[in-house]
Coordinates of C-alpha atoms in Angstrom, one line a residue:
Chain A
M1 CA 63.5 27.7 -53.7
T2 CA 62.4 24.2 -54.5
R3 CA 64.7 21.5 -53.1
V4 CA 65.6 18.8 -55.5
C5 CA 67.7 15.7 -55.0
V6 CA 69.2 13.9 -57.9
A7 CA 69.8 10.2 -57.0
G8 CA 72.4 8.6 -59.3
V9 CA 74.9 11.0 -60.9
G10 CA 75.8 9.5 -64.3
V11 CA 75.4 11.4 -67.5
I12 CA 71.6 12.0 -67.1
G13 CA 71.8 12.7 -63.4
S14 CA 74.7 15.1 -63.9
L15 CA 72.8 17.0 -66.6
F16 CA 69.7 17.3 -64.4
A17 CA 71.7 18.2 -61.2
A18 CA 73.9 20.9 -62.8
H19 CA 71.0 22.6 -64.7
L20 CA 68.6 22.5 -61.9
S21 CA 71.1 24.0 -59.5
R22 CA 70.5 27.3 -61.4
V23 CA 66.9 27.4 -60.3
A24 CA 66.6 25.1 -57.3
E25 CA 68.5 24.0 -54.2
V26 CA 70.1 20.8 -55.5
S27 CA 71.6 17.9 -53.7
T28 CA 72.9 14.7 -55.2
L29 CA 73.1 11.2 -53.9
T30 CA 76.2 9.4 -55.1
R31 CA 77.5 5.9 -54.7
R32 CA 81.2 6.9 -54.1
E33 CA 82.3 9.1 -51.2
E34 CA 85.0 10.6 -53.5
H35 CA 82.4 11.6 -56.0
A36 CA 80.3 13.4 -53.4
R37 CA 83.4 15.2 -52.0
V38 CA 84.5 16.6 -55.4
L39 CA 81.0 17.7 -56.3
R40 CA 80.7 19.5 -52.9
E41 CA 84.1 21.1 -53.4
Q42 CA 84.2 21.9 -57.1
G43 CA 80.6 21.9 -58.2
L44 CA 79.5 20.4 -61.5
H45 CA 80.7 21.9 -64.8
V46 CA 78.6 21.7 -68.0
S47 CA 80.0 22.1 -71.4
G48 CA 78.6 21.7 -74.9
R49 CA 75.2 23.2 -75.4
A50 CA 75.7 25.3 -72.3
E51 CA 78.7 26.5 -70.4
F52 CA 78.5 27.0 -66.6
T53 CA 79.4 25.4 -63.3
G54 CA 76.6 24.5 -60.9
T55 CA 76.9 24.5 -57.1
L56 CA 75.3 21.7 -55.2
D57 CA 75.3 19.5 -52.1
A58 CA 76.3 15.9 -52.3
A59 CA 76.5 12.8 -50.0
T60 CA 76.4 9.0 -50.2
T61 CA 73.4 8.7 -47.8
P62 CA 70.1 10.5 -47.7
A63 CA 70.7 11.1 -43.9
D64 CA 73.3 13.7 -44.8
L65 CA 71.1 15.6 -47.2
P66 CA 68.3 18.1 -46.7
E67 CA 64.8 16.7 -47.3
P68 CA 63.8 17.5 -50.9
E69 CA 60.4 18.0 -52.4
L70 CA 61.4 16.3 -55.7
V71 CA 63.8 13.4 -56.1
I72 CA 64.9 12.6 -59.7
V73 CA 66.0 8.9 -59.7
A74 CA 68.5 9.1 -62.6
C75 CA 70.6 5.9 -62.2
K76 CA 70.7 3.2 -64.9
G77 CA 67.9 0.7 -64.8
T78 CA 70.4 -1.9 -63.5
D79 CA 71.0 0.1 -60.4
L80 CA 67.4 1.0 -59.7
D81 CA 66.8 -1.5 -56.9
S82 CA 70.0 -0.7 -55.0
I83 CA 69.3 3.1 -55.1
A84 CA 65.7 2.7 -54.2
A85 CA 66.8 0.6 -51.2
R86 CA 69.1 3.4 -50.0
L87 CA 66.1 5.8 -50.2
Q88 CA 63.9 3.5 -48.2
G89 CA 62.6 5.1 -45.0
F90 CA 63.6 8.6 -46.0
W91 CA 61.7 11.7 -47.1
P92 CA 58.1 10.3 -47.0
D93 CA 56.6 13.6 -48.3
A94 CA 58.8 13.8 -51.4
T95 CA 57.8 13.0 -55.0
L96 CA 60.1 10.6 -56.8
M97 CA 60.5 10.8 -60.5
T98 CA 62.0 7.9 -62.5
V99 CA 63.7 8.5 -65.8
Q100 CA 64.9 5.1 -66.8
N101 CA 64.6 3.4 -70.2
G102 CA 61.8 0.9 -70.6
I103 CA 58.7 0.7 -68.4
G104 CA 58.0 -0.2 -64.8
A105 CA 60.8 1.8 -63.1
D106 CA 58.3 3.8 -61.1
E107 CA 56.8 0.4 -59.9
V108 CA 60.2 -0.9 -58.8
V109 CA 60.9 2.3 -56.8
G110 CA 57.4 2.3 -55.4
R111 CA 58.1 -1.1 -53.7
Y112 CA 60.6 0.6 -51.4
G113 CA 58.3 3.3 -50.0
D114 CA 55.0 5.1 -50.2
W115 CA 56.3 8.2 -52.0
K116 CA 54.2 10.0 -54.6
L117 CA 55.6 9.0 -58.0
L118 CA 56.1 10.6 -61.4
T119 CA 57.2 8.6 -64.4
A120 CA 59.4 10.0 -67.1
V121 CA 61.5 9.0 -70.1
T122 CA 64.4 11.2 -71.3
F123 CA 65.8 11.6 -74.7
M124 CA 68.6 14.0 -73.9
S125 CA 72.1 12.8 -74.0
G126 CA 75.6 13.8 -73.0
T127 CA 79.1 12.6 -72.3
R128 CA 80.6 12.4 -68.9
H129 CA 84.2 13.5 -68.9
A130 CA 84.8 13.5 -65.1
D131 CA 82.9 13.3 -61.9
T132 CA 82.6 17.1 -62.1
H133 CA 82.3 17.7 -65.8
V134 CA 79.5 16.6 -68.1
Q135 CA 79.1 17.6 -71.8
Y136 CA 75.5 18.4 -72.9
V137 CA 75.1 16.8 -76.4
L138 CA 71.5 16.2 -77.5
D139 CA 69.0 18.7 -76.1
T140 CA 65.9 16.5 -76.7
A141 CA 63.1 16.5 -74.2
T142 CA 62.3 14.6 -71.1
W143 CA 58.6 13.5 -71.1
I144 CA 56.9 13.4 -67.7
G145 CA 53.6 11.9 -66.7
P146 CA 51.7 11.2 -63.5
A147 CA 52.0 7.9 -61.7
R148 CA 51.1 6.7 -58.2
G149 CA 49.5 9.5 -56.2
T150 CA 50.3 12.3 -58.7
T151 CA 48.2 14.3 -61.1
P152 CA 48.8 15.8 -64.5
A153 CA 49.3 19.1 -62.7
D154 CA 52.2 17.6 -60.7
A155 CA 53.8 16.5 -64.0
Q156 CA 53.3 20.0 -65.4
A157 CA 55.0 21.5 -62.4
A158 CA 58.0 19.2 -62.7
A159 CA 58.2 19.9 -66.4
A160 CA 58.1 23.7 -65.8
L161 CA 60.8 23.5 -63.2
I162 CA 63.1 21.5 -65.6
E163 CA 62.3 23.9 -68.5
S164 CA 63.2 26.9 -66.3
S165 CA 66.6 25.3 -65.7
G166 CA 67.5 25.3 -69.4
L167 CA 66.7 21.7 -70.2
R168 CA 63.7 20.6 -72.3
A169 CA 60.7 18.9 -70.8
E170 CA 57.1 18.1 -71.7
A171 CA 54.3 17.0 -69.5
F172 CA 51.7 14.4 -70.5
D173 CA 48.3 13.6 -69.0
D174 CA 49.1 9.9 -69.7
L175 CA 52.7 9.0 -70.5
R176 CA 52.0 5.5 -71.6
P177 CA 51.4 6.1 -75.3
A178 CA 54.8 7.9 -75.6
Q179 CA 56.5 5.5 -73.1
W180 CA 55.3 2.4 -75.0
S181 CA 56.4 3.8 -78.3
K182 CA 59.9 4.3 -77.0
L183 CA 59.8 0.9 -75.2
I184 CA 59.0 -1.0 -78.4
F185 CA 61.6 1.0 -80.3
N186 CA 64.3 0.4 -77.7
A187 CA 63.4 -3.3 -77.1
T188 CA 64.0 -3.7 -80.8
V189 CA 66.8 -1.3 -81.8
N190 CA 68.9 -1.7 -78.7
T191 CA 68.9 -5.5 -78.7
V192 CA 69.5 -5.8 -82.5
A193 CA 72.4 -3.3 -82.2
A194 CA 73.9 -5.1 -79.2
L195 CA 73.8 -8.5 -80.9
T196 CA 75.0 -7.4 -84.4
G197 CA 77.5 -4.7 -83.4
L198 CA 75.8 -2.3 -85.8
P199 CA 74.9 1.3 -84.8
H200 CA 71.3 2.3 -85.7
D201 CA 72.0 2.6 -89.4
P202 CA 70.1 1.9 -92.7
H203 CA 70.5 -1.9 -92.2
F204 CA 67.7 -1.6 -89.7
A205 CA 65.2 -0.5 -92.3
A206 CA 66.3 -2.8 -95.2
I207 CA 63.6 -5.3 -96.1
V208 CA 64.5 -6.5 -99.7
R209 CA 66.3 -9.8 -99.2
P210 CA 64.9 -12.5 -96.9
E211 CA 67.8 -12.2 -94.5
D212 CA 67.7 -8.4 -94.4
L213 CA 67.8 -7.0 -90.8
G214 CA 64.8 -4.7 -91.3
R215 CA 62.5 -7.8 -91.5
L216 CA 63.5 -8.8 -88.0
V217 CA 63.2 -5.2 -86.8
R218 CA 59.7 -5.0 -88.2
A219 CA 58.7 -8.4 -86.8
L220 CA 59.9 -7.4 -83.3
M221 CA 58.0 -4.1 -83.5
D222 CA 54.9 -5.9 -84.7
E223 CA 55.1 -8.2 -81.6
G224 CA 55.5 -5.1 -79.4
K225 CA 52.5 -3.3 -81.1
A226 CA 50.3 -6.3 -80.4
V227 CA 51.3 -6.2 -76.7
A228 CA 50.5 -2.4 -76.6
A229 CA 47.1 -3.0 -78.2
A230 CA 46.2 -5.8 -75.9
S231 CA 47.3 -3.7 -72.9
G232 CA 44.9 -0.9 -74.0
V233 CA 47.7 1.5 -75.0
T234 CA 47.3 3.6 -78.1
L235 CA 50.9 4.3 -79.3
R236 CA 51.9 8.0 -79.7
D237 CA 54.3 7.2 -82.6
D238 CA 54.6 4.1 -84.8
P239 CA 57.9 2.5 -83.8
W240 CA 58.6 1.3 -87.4
E241 CA 58.2 4.9 -88.7
M242 CA 60.5 6.1 -85.9
N243 CA 63.0 3.5 -87.0
V244 CA 62.9 4.4 -90.7
L245 CA 63.1 8.2 -89.9
A246 CA 66.0 7.8 -87.5
T247 CA 68.0 5.6 -90.0
Q248 CA 67.5 8.2 -92.7
R249 CA 69.1 11.0 -90.7
G250 CA 72.5 10.1 -91.7
S251 CA 74.5 10.0 -88.5
A252 CA 74.0 6.5 -87.0
H253 CA 73.1 6.6 -83.3
Y254 CA 75.1 4.2 -81.1
P255 CA 72.5 2.7 -78.8
S256 CA 73.4 2.4 -75.1
M257 CA 73.0 -1.4 -75.0
L258 CA 75.6 -1.7 -77.7
E259 CA 77.9 0.5 -75.6
D260 CA 77.2 -1.7 -72.6
V261 CA 78.0 -4.9 -74.5
D262 CA 81.2 -3.4 -76.0
A263 CA 82.3 -2.5 -72.4
K264 CA 81.1 -5.9 -71.1
R265 CA 78.8 -4.2 -68.7
R266 CA 75.4 -5.5 -67.6
T267 CA 72.7 -4.2 -69.9
E268 CA 69.3 -2.8 -69.2
I269 CA 67.6 -5.8 -70.8
D270 CA 65.5 -6.6 -67.8
M271 CA 63.9 -3.1 -67.8
I272 CA 63.4 -3.0 -71.6
T273 CA 62.8 -6.3 -73.3
G274 CA 62.1 -8.0 -69.9
A275 CA 59.4 -5.4 -69.2
L276 CA 57.8 -6.0 -72.6
V277 CA 57.9 -9.7 -72.2
R278 CA 56.3 -9.5 -68.7
A279 CA 53.6 -7.1 -70.1
A280 CA 53.0 -9.6 -73.0
R281 CA 52.5 -12.5 -70.5
Q282 CA 50.0 -10.4 -68.6
A283 CA 48.1 -9.5 -71.7
G284 CA 48.3 -13.1 -73.0
V285 CA 50.1 -12.1 -76.2
P286 CA 52.9 -14.3 -77.6
V287 CA 56.3 -12.5 -78.2
P288 CA 58.6 -15.4 -79.2
L289 CA 61.1 -13.1 -81.0
H290 CA 61.5 -10.8 -78.1
E291 CA 62.0 -13.9 -75.9
T292 CA 64.7 -14.9 -78.3
M293 CA 66.4 -11.5 -78.1
F294 CA 66.1 -11.6 -74.3
A295 CA 67.8 -15.0 -74.2
L296 CA 70.6 -13.9 -76.5
I297 CA 71.4 -10.8 -74.5
K298 CA 71.3 -12.7 -71.3
G299 CA 73.7 -15.3 -72.8
K300 CA 76.0 -12.5 -73.9
E301 CA 76.1 -11.1 -70.4
A302 CA 76.8 -14.6 -69.1
S303 CA 79.8 -14.8 -71.4
W304 CA 81.7 -12.2 -69.4
E305 CA 80.2 -12.7 -66.0
Chain B
M1 CA 92.5 -45.7 -105.5
N2 CA 93.1 -41.9 -105.9
V3 CA 91.2 -39.6 -103.5
C4 CA 91.5 -35.8 -103.6
V5 CA 90.4 -33.9 -100.6
V6 CA 89.2 -30.5 -101.8
G7 CA 89.6 -27.9 -99.1
C8 CA 92.0 -29.0 -96.5
G9 CA 90.9 -27.1 -93.4
A10 CA 90.3 -28.9 -90.1
V11 CA 87.8 -31.4 -91.4
G12 CA 89.4 -31.9 -94.8
S13 CA 92.7 -32.5 -93.0
L14 CA 91.1 -35.2 -90.8
F15 CA 90.1 -37.1 -93.9
A16 CA 93.3 -36.5 -95.8
A17 CA 95.6 -37.5 -92.9
N18 CA 93.6 -40.7 -92.0
L19 CA 93.1 -41.9 -95.6
A20 CA 96.8 -41.4 -96.3
T21 CA 97.6 -44.0 -93.8
L22 CA 96.1 -46.7 -96.1
D23 CA 98.5 -48.5 -98.5
D24 CA 95.9 -48.8 -101.2
V25 CA 94.8 -45.2 -101.3
E26 CA 96.8 -42.3 -102.8
V27 CA 95.6 -39.0 -101.2
W28 CA 95.9 -35.5 -102.7
A29 CA 95.1 -32.5 -100.6
Y30 CA 94.0 -29.4 -102.6
D31 CA 93.9 -26.2 -100.6
L32 CA 94.6 -22.5 -101.3
A33 CA 96.5 -21.9 -98.0
Q34 CA 100.1 -22.0 -99.2
A35 CA 101.7 -22.3 -95.7
H36 CA 99.5 -25.4 -94.9
V37 CA 100.3 -27.0 -98.3
A38 CA 104.0 -26.3 -97.9
A39 CA 104.1 -27.8 -94.4
I40 CA 102.3 -30.9 -95.5
N41 CA 104.7 -31.5 -98.3
R42 CA 107.7 -30.9 -96.1
D43 CA 106.8 -32.5 -92.8
G44 CA 103.6 -34.5 -93.5
L45 CA 100.2 -33.9 -92.1
R46 CA 99.9 -34.4 -88.3
L47 CA 96.8 -34.9 -86.2
T48 CA 96.9 -34.6 -82.4
G49 CA 94.2 -35.0 -79.7
A50 CA 91.5 -37.5 -80.3
G51 CA 93.9 -39.5 -82.5
E52 CA 97.6 -39.3 -83.2
V53 CA 98.4 -39.5 -86.9
L54 CA 101.3 -38.5 -89.1
S55 CA 100.9 -39.3 -92.8
H56 CA 102.0 -37.9 -96.1
P57 CA 99.3 -36.9 -98.5
R58 CA 100.5 -34.9 -101.5
A59 CA 99.3 -31.3 -101.2
T60 CA 98.9 -28.6 -103.8
S61 CA 97.3 -25.2 -104.4
D62 CA 97.4 -25.8 -108.1
A63 CA 94.4 -27.7 -109.4
A64 CA 96.2 -28.4 -112.7
E65 CA 98.6 -30.8 -110.8
L66 CA 95.8 -33.1 -109.8
P67 CA 95.7 -36.5 -111.5
P68 CA 92.4 -38.1 -112.5
C69 CA 90.8 -39.2 -109.2
D70 CA 88.3 -41.9 -108.3
F71 CA 86.9 -39.8 -105.5
G72 CA 86.7 -36.3 -104.4
I73 CA 85.9 -35.3 -100.8
V74 CA 84.8 -31.6 -100.7
A75 CA 85.4 -30.1 -97.3
T76 CA 85.6 -26.3 -98.0
K77 CA 83.5 -23.8 -96.1
A78 CA 80.1 -23.9 -97.8
M79 CA 80.5 -20.4 -99.4
H80 CA 83.6 -21.6 -101.3
T81 CA 82.1 -24.8 -102.8
S82 CA 81.4 -23.3 -106.2
A83 CA 84.9 -21.9 -106.8
A84 CA 86.6 -25.0 -105.4
I85 CA 84.7 -27.5 -107.5
A86 CA 84.9 -25.3 -110.6
A87 CA 88.7 -25.4 -110.3
T88 CA 89.1 -29.1 -109.6
A89 CA 86.2 -30.7 -111.6
H90 CA 88.5 -31.9 -114.4
A91 CA 90.1 -34.4 -111.9
F92 CA 86.7 -36.0 -111.3
A93 CA 85.6 -36.5 -114.9
D94 CA 85.4 -40.3 -114.3
G95 CA 85.1 -40.1 -110.5
C96 CA 82.6 -39.5 -107.8
V97 CA 82.5 -36.4 -105.6
A98 CA 81.3 -36.5 -102.0
T99 CA 80.6 -33.5 -99.7
V100 CA 81.4 -33.5 -96.0
Q101 CA 80.5 -29.9 -95.6
N102 CA 78.2 -28.1 -93.2
G103 CA 74.7 -27.0 -94.3
I104 CA 72.3 -27.7 -97.1
G105 CA 72.7 -27.0 -100.8
N106 CA 76.3 -28.1 -101.3
E107 CA 75.3 -31.2 -103.3
E108 CA 73.3 -29.0 -105.7
V109 CA 76.4 -26.8 -106.3
L110 CA 78.7 -29.9 -106.9
A111 CA 76.1 -31.3 -109.4
E112 CA 76.5 -28.2 -111.5
H113 CA 80.2 -29.2 -112.2
V114 CA 80.4 -33.1 -111.9
E115 CA 78.3 -36.0 -112.9
R116 CA 78.3 -38.3 -109.8
V117 CA 77.7 -36.8 -106.5
I118 CA 77.6 -38.3 -103.0
R119 CA 75.6 -36.6 -100.2
G120 CA 77.6 -36.7 -97.1
T121 CA 77.5 -35.7 -93.4
T122 CA 80.4 -35.9 -91.0
F123 CA 80.6 -35.2 -87.3
P124 CA 84.3 -35.1 -86.5
A125 CA 85.7 -31.6 -85.7
G126 CA 88.9 -29.9 -85.0
K127 CA 91.0 -26.9 -85.8
I128 CA 94.3 -26.2 -87.5
T129 CA 96.8 -25.2 -84.8
S130 CA 99.7 -24.4 -87.1
P131 CA 100.5 -25.2 -90.8
G132 CA 100.5 -29.0 -91.2
V133 CA 99.1 -29.6 -87.7
V134 CA 95.5 -30.2 -86.8
Q135 CA 94.0 -30.6 -83.4
W136 CA 91.4 -33.4 -83.6
D137 CA 88.8 -32.3 -81.0
V138 CA 85.8 -34.5 -81.6
K139 CA 85.6 -38.0 -83.1
G140 CA 82.3 -39.0 -84.9
D141 CA 80.6 -40.9 -87.7
T142 CA 80.3 -40.0 -91.3
T143 CA 77.4 -41.0 -93.6
F144 CA 77.4 -41.2 -97.4
G145 CA 74.6 -41.7 -99.9
P146 CA 74.0 -41.1 -103.5
F147 CA 72.7 -37.6 -104.3
D148 CA 69.2 -38.1 -105.9
A149 CA 69.6 -35.5 -108.7
K150 CA 73.0 -36.8 -109.9
P151 CA 73.7 -40.0 -108.0
A152 CA 77.0 -41.8 -107.7
P153 CA 76.6 -45.6 -108.2
F154 CA 75.9 -47.2 -104.8
D155 CA 78.9 -49.6 -105.0
Q156 CA 81.2 -46.6 -105.4
V157 CA 79.6 -45.0 -102.3
Q158 CA 80.3 -48.2 -100.4
L159 CA 83.9 -48.3 -101.7
L160 CA 84.6 -44.8 -100.3
A161 CA 82.8 -45.5 -97.1
D162 CA 84.8 -48.6 -96.6
A163 CA 88.1 -46.8 -97.2
C164 CA 87.2 -44.1 -94.7
T165 CA 86.2 -46.8 -92.1
R166 CA 89.5 -48.7 -92.6
A167 CA 91.4 -45.4 -92.2
G168 CA 89.9 -44.9 -88.7
M169 CA 86.9 -42.7 -89.6
P170 CA 83.8 -44.9 -89.2
T171 CA 81.6 -44.3 -92.2
K172 CA 78.3 -45.8 -93.4
A173 CA 76.9 -46.0 -96.9
V174 CA 73.1 -45.6 -97.1
E175 CA 70.5 -45.2 -99.8
D176 CA 69.0 -42.0 -98.4
A177 CA 71.5 -39.9 -96.5
R178 CA 69.2 -36.9 -95.9
G179 CA 68.3 -38.1 -92.4
P180 CA 71.8 -37.7 -90.9
Q181 CA 72.3 -34.5 -93.0
W182 CA 69.3 -32.8 -91.7
R183 CA 70.0 -34.0 -88.1
K184 CA 73.4 -32.3 -88.4
V185 CA 72.0 -29.2 -90.1
I186 CA 69.4 -28.8 -87.4
F187 CA 72.1 -29.4 -84.7
N188 CA 74.4 -26.8 -86.2
A189 CA 71.7 -24.2 -87.0
A190 CA 70.2 -24.5 -83.5
T191 CA 73.5 -24.2 -81.6
N192 CA 76.4 -22.6 -83.7
P193 CA 74.8 -19.2 -84.2
L194 CA 73.9 -18.9 -80.5
G195 CA 77.5 -19.5 -79.6
A196 CA 78.5 -16.9 -82.2
L197 CA 76.0 -14.3 -81.0
T198 CA 76.7 -14.7 -77.3
G199 CA 80.4 -15.8 -77.2
L200 CA 79.5 -19.0 -75.2
T201 CA 80.8 -22.5 -75.8
H202 CA 78.4 -25.3 -76.7
G203 CA 78.2 -26.5 -73.1
R204 CA 77.5 -23.1 -71.7
V205 CA 74.8 -22.4 -74.2
C206 CA 73.1 -25.6 -73.1
E207 CA 73.3 -24.9 -69.3
H208 CA 71.7 -21.4 -69.8
P209 CA 68.0 -22.1 -69.5
P210 CA 66.7 -19.3 -71.8
L211 CA 69.2 -20.2 -74.5
R212 CA 68.5 -23.9 -74.1
A213 CA 64.8 -23.1 -74.7
L214 CA 65.7 -21.1 -77.8
V215 CA 67.7 -24.1 -79.0
T216 CA 64.6 -26.2 -78.7
K217 CA 62.5 -23.6 -80.7
L218 CA 65.1 -23.7 -83.5
V219 CA 65.2 -27.5 -83.4
D220 CA 61.4 -27.8 -83.6
E221 CA 61.3 -25.4 -86.7
G222 CA 64.0 -27.5 -88.4
K223 CA 62.3 -30.8 -87.6
A224 CA 59.1 -29.4 -89.2
V225 CA 60.9 -28.4 -92.4
A226 CA 62.5 -31.9 -92.6
A227 CA 59.2 -33.6 -92.0
A228 CA 57.5 -31.6 -94.7
Q229 CA 60.1 -33.0 -97.2
G230 CA 59.4 -36.6 -96.0
I231 CA 62.9 -36.8 -94.4
E232 CA 63.1 -39.2 -91.5
L233 CA 65.8 -38.0 -89.1
D234 CA 68.1 -40.8 -88.0
S235 CA 68.0 -39.6 -84.4
D236 CA 66.7 -36.7 -82.4
P237 CA 69.0 -33.6 -82.7
E238 CA 68.0 -32.8 -79.1
E239 CA 69.8 -36.0 -77.9
L240 CA 72.9 -35.0 -79.9
I241 CA 72.8 -31.5 -78.4
D242 CA 72.7 -32.8 -74.9
F243 CA 75.3 -35.4 -75.6
A244 CA 77.7 -32.8 -77.0
A245 CA 77.2 -30.6 -74.0
R246 CA 78.9 -33.2 -71.7
P247 CA 82.2 -32.2 -70.3
E248 CA 84.0 -35.2 -72.0
V249 CA 82.4 -34.5 -75.4
A250 CA 82.2 -30.9 -76.6
Y251 CA 81.3 -28.7 -73.5
G252 CA 84.2 -26.4 -74.1
H253 CA 84.1 -26.5 -77.9
K254 CA 83.8 -23.1 -79.6
A255 CA 81.4 -23.7 -82.6
S256 CA 83.1 -23.0 -85.9
M257 CA 80.8 -20.1 -86.4
L258 CA 82.0 -18.6 -83.1
Q259 CA 85.6 -19.1 -84.4
D260 CA 84.6 -17.4 -87.6
V261 CA 83.0 -14.5 -85.8
E262 CA 86.0 -14.0 -83.5
A263 CA 88.3 -13.9 -86.6
R264 CA 85.7 -11.7 -88.4
R265 CA 85.4 -14.2 -91.2
Q266 CA 82.2 -14.7 -93.2
T267 CA 80.2 -17.5 -91.6
E268 CA 78.2 -20.4 -93.0
V269 CA 74.9 -19.1 -91.8
D270 CA 73.4 -18.8 -95.3
Y271 CA 73.7 -22.6 -95.6
L272 CA 72.5 -23.4 -92.1
N273 CA 69.7 -21.1 -90.8
G274 CA 69.4 -19.6 -94.3
G275 CA 69.0 -23.1 -95.8
I276 CA 66.3 -24.0 -93.3
V277 CA 64.4 -20.8 -94.1
E278 CA 64.7 -21.4 -97.9
F279 CA 63.6 -25.0 -97.7
G280 CA 60.8 -24.0 -95.2
K281 CA 59.6 -21.5 -97.8
R282 CA 59.6 -24.1 -100.5
F283 CA 57.7 -26.6 -98.4
G284 CA 55.3 -24.1 -96.8
V285 CA 56.7 -24.2 -93.3
E286 CA 57.1 -21.0 -91.2
T287 CA 60.6 -20.5 -89.7
P288 CA 60.5 -17.1 -87.9
E289 CA 63.2 -18.0 -85.4
H290 CA 65.7 -19.2 -88.0
A291 CA 64.9 -16.1 -90.0
A292 CA 65.7 -14.0 -87.0
I293 CA 69.0 -15.7 -86.3
W294 CA 69.9 -15.5 -90.0
A295 CA 69.3 -11.8 -90.0
L296 CA 71.3 -11.2 -86.8
I297 CA 74.4 -13.1 -88.1
K298 CA 74.2 -11.3 -91.4
G299 CA 73.9 -8.0 -89.5
M300 CA 77.0 -9.0 -87.5
E301 CA 78.9 -9.7 -90.7
A302 CA 77.9 -6.4 -92.0
S303 CA 79.2 -4.6 -88.9
W304 CA 82.7 -5.7 -89.7
T305 CA 82.7 -3.8 -93.0
Q306 CA 81.4 -0.5 -91.5

């Protein structure tokens, strides 16, 4: 059996760990000792789209876990450095797969060790009811592509393993076109939602009056598209079309950055808009409106820090 | 002289209370907030903080009670200008009406209802702490000048400015009052919405480097729109912004737009950032940052009615 470690056991980590425990030997790396203890003792229950309880190992340090072949780094972008630092020095032969929003998560993790790396974005969602109970809500796919030291075949193997566990996954020879489409979409929709308090609803596609929000959304996406083009990335999906389609679906999605702001938590702005602004600088493309969104979200975080 | 303050919120109350201390001025305060009106008529209008004043203007919510007035001072929120002047215009049939409101476009609305209009800009600020009582947070100057399209005679402008000055609110009469007006609009449009969007006070916006850089981008767009109209700013809004950020000035001041947002009231963004965008369009100046801020605040207002 393949040995998999899931590092960071929030919603996404819990969904990966529980499902994979049905087809692999799964361990989890948690931050809290209590969390590790209840996972070891009670397992991890999944409800919603599936109904089962997975059995797994858990600890707060890699030293107490068996060496895995695959590590899924599933924490939020804001915890990436601290979790990568805890993995430093362990499991040199493992492949680490990052699934954070934005771009550059694999590079952040790669600074802490010479592991082989896969890069992924996930669209699945769930609700965490307890340390040992996660509800599986949206069964959308995780997209996986090769990064440092890995090949498309490695991405396919990881995707096949995840698919066999009951989750959805798709391998890409080059993840960047898909990843950048999502990056531009998130850098726009997440920040606009977090600042206005609006869920992703038809306001985001309205472009009739001069003050309509859709104009800002489109201008932000145009800046992002210019950065992608200058960086040599051909987008898989047009972010504006993604936006229009999503707002026509009827049920308005509540973006994670809006949830963060409501709960006065630190947001993933550095991994999302921050990453886009850094890429823009590298490519020599001006992104004044994304810099504005970055400043405003940072200011909002400062108001409760 | 009869003066009617139309809209007796914080700023209107500062004018009404101070002018009512003068023996030669009879002050009326017109406001729709019944509790405030009743308290003023019962106990007088009290200012605390930057100045201690207790005076007795006559307050009413019924425009029909207003006598003919020599001057009106309109101090409502900008989105209420039209309704307020439509209700009170009869009192100013032979008088002049000044605006001390935020934003641009208020003079144009007044001119639809009265014949002699005074363009005005005022910097004092405060808040109503309870009916009849206003906390005076910030002292500052006022500037009046004839509104070009329907000008009040300059000697009348001087008369009103003189009364305000004697009442303790230093006021200048000038031929072209657009400079101070645009300086204040740029100041407000570059700072108020950032406070509203982030929840930070003016001082904290200014000490946050990315936000301070955004303030400068907004100021620069505003200056370009003013310059395209041939308006000479009477001083640099940047200086005013840094001055206001000092602890002893307005470091801890929550911009009125932040107060509006916290109370989920409609803001004045249409007359601030929206005004700059509209004038920019008219004079061929691009204002993408003000357009962005305008859209975000309108989006925020929309989220309250979801």
